[in-house]
C-alpha angles and dihedrals in degrees: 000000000000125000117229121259093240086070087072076058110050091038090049092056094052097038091056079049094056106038087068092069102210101144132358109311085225084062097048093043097049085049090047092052097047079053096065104040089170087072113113127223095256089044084058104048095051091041074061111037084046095053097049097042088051079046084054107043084028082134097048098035087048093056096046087045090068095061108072142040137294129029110338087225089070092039093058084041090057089049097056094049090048086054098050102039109012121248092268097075103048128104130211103037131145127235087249106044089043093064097036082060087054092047098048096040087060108052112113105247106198082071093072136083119295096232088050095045090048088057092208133127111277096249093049095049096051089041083057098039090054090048099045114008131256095275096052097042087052087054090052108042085047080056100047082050110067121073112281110243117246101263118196132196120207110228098232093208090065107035150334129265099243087054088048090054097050094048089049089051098049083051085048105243122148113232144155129200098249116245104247109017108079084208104039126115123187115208108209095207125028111250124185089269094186100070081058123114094218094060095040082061110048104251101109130042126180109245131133124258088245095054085054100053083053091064093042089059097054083067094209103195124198123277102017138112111268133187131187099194100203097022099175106181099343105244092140084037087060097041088043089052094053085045078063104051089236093280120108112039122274112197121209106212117194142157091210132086100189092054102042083051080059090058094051094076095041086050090054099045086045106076096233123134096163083071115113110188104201117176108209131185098220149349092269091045113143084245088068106037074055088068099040106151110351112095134101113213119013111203106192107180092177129203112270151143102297087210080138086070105060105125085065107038108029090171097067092078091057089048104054119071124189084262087059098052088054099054087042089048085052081056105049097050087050089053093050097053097042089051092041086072091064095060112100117223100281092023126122132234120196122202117195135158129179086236125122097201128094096224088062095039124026097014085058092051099042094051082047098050093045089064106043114061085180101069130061131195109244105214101249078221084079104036087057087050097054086048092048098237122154103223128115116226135148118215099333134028108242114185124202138191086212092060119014105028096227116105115274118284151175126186115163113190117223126191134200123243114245 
């Protein structure tokens, strides 16, 4: 079935929006959505699967686009809806544009460069290349560069995953336990999740299985005092609070309004009543100084890069630039030592990012490290052994959507002299 021409159109505008990247493509695209109102569901979904596979092939696509006719911002257009939907389905071509469509989808690609097949800025893929090897860097951006799976966390207050998995498959809906995480569910197809009973009430949340070993890591036990430090939307909080059985008191620090308001109907759905959602301005904040030394488990998951993230926000590659990754280095350091006061002497801080890069994970940890003598690294060897997980790691867990098919992640857990 063929699409209708006015969908070039409509691609093409947000696109041009996009391409600027002033702000987070999954932003532009929901406004530009609520804008057009006339648009159907299916229209949606290819605008938008259009729009993130030209994000992830933005390298390749812009290089066949200059090849061709007409205005290059059509021709990219033409290239991301080729690649969501084939050439075959789309209205309103030319004769020529339809063969040079042809012609370009069906160049072999491993024939080109490497910078061109990684699809990454220039200055990220030879960061990567120097620390890796070619061959290495290649495998993970490939990897960076396919549509992330729907994960799922069952909520343990509410129900078990076994009970989780029968209820998805009478709905019908194709899953799979995922392979690390003990309350992880991967969905195979990705079905409207919010119609579903399971997530009305509370027993499921979406969250990746990466997110979650984080969590895990942090080893909340019932009872204690618990801070995630920037807590977002709260996806680990409510994952940390359920660890806990709902008893202690477990504190969501954040400097955002907008995203601790997110957490306020998960909250609710999920079941918790030991959640305390703060809003602070900053990590020195007076909130915080209240709270010196007298918490169990620090959970910092700092600003960064979010180049971990890639299979869900292509964009974001396009968007950082090597001045970017040193304020935000400056940031991170700063977090650390402002959440580092509220450890008690034998608790533990975890510092994690979804970053793959040194300067925004170990480096932070090291120059960390080197000026607290309170403070000592717990192999995250051990701490996945205390929480039974079968994953082998050193010092640090590094996850990798190479290897491990979650997003990318860091997490080093620190803990306080007695």
């Amino acid at each position: 079935m063929r699409l209708p021409p006015a969908i070039i159109n409509n691609t093409e505008e947000v696109l041009r929006e996009i391409l600027r990247f002033t702000g987070p493509a999954d932003g532009t695209l929901s406004r530009y959505f609520r804008e057009h109102p006339k648009l159907g569901s299916r229209e949606r979904g290819v605008v938008a699967e259009a729009v993130y596979g030209l994000l992830r092939n933005k390298a390749v696509y812009t290089s066949f686009a200059e090849s061709g006719n007409g205005p290059t911002m059509r021709r990219m257009t033409l290239l991301g809806l080729a690649d969501a939907v084939g050439v075959e389905s789309l209205g309103g071509l030319t004769e020529e544009e339809t063969e040079w469509l042809q012609h370009v989808m069906q160049i072999d690609r491993t024939l080109l460069p490497s910078l061109l097949r990684s699809n990454l800025p220039e200055w990220l893929f030879e960061k990567l290349v120097a620390r890796d090897g070619e061959a290495t860097a290649l495998e993970l951006a490939h990897a960076m560069n396919q549509p992330a799976p729907l994960d799922l966390r069952v909520n343990a207050l509410k129900a078990t995953r076994e009970e989780v998995t029968t209820s998805l498959a009478e709905a019908p809906i194709l899953c799979e336990p995922t392979p690390y995480a003990p309350l992880g569910i991967r969905i195979i197809k990705k079905p409207a999740l919010q119609n579903l009973p399971l997530f009305k009430n509370g027993s499921i949340e979406v969250q990746d299985e990466g997110s979650q070993l984080l969590s895990q890591v942090v080893g909340a036990k019932r009872g204690e005092m618990v801070v995630d430090f920037c807590a977002g939307a709260g996806g680990k909080t409510l994952s940390l609070g359920a660890a806990m059985r709902n008893t202690g008191r477990l504190y969501a620090f954040d400097i955002s309004d907008k995203r601790l308001a997110k957490l306020k109907p998960r909250l609710a759905r999920s079941g918790l009543s030991n959640v305390h959602p703060v809003l602070i301005a900053h990590e020195n904040d007076a909130k915080v100084k209240r709270l010196a030394g007298k918490i169990d488990r620090v959970l910092v998951d700092a600003p960064c890069s979010g180049l971990g993230t890639l299979r869900r926000n292509p964009d974001v590659k396009w968007r950082q630039t090597p001045q970017s990754l040193v304020e935000l280095n400056e940031k991170q350091a700063s977090i650390l030592a402002g959440a580092a006061r509220l450890v008690k002497a034998g608790g533990r801080l975890v510092y994690a990012t979804c970053s793959i890069l040194d300067e925004e994970n170990e480096a932070i940890v090291a120059s960390f490290l080197a000026s607290r003598d309170d403070f000592v690294l717990i192999p995250m060897s051990e701490v996945l052994a205390e929480q039974k997980i079968d994953l082998k790691m050193g010092d640090y867990l590094k996850l990798s959507p190479a290897l491990h098919h979650t997003d990318g992640f860091f997490a080093a857990v620190l803990e306080r002299k007695k």
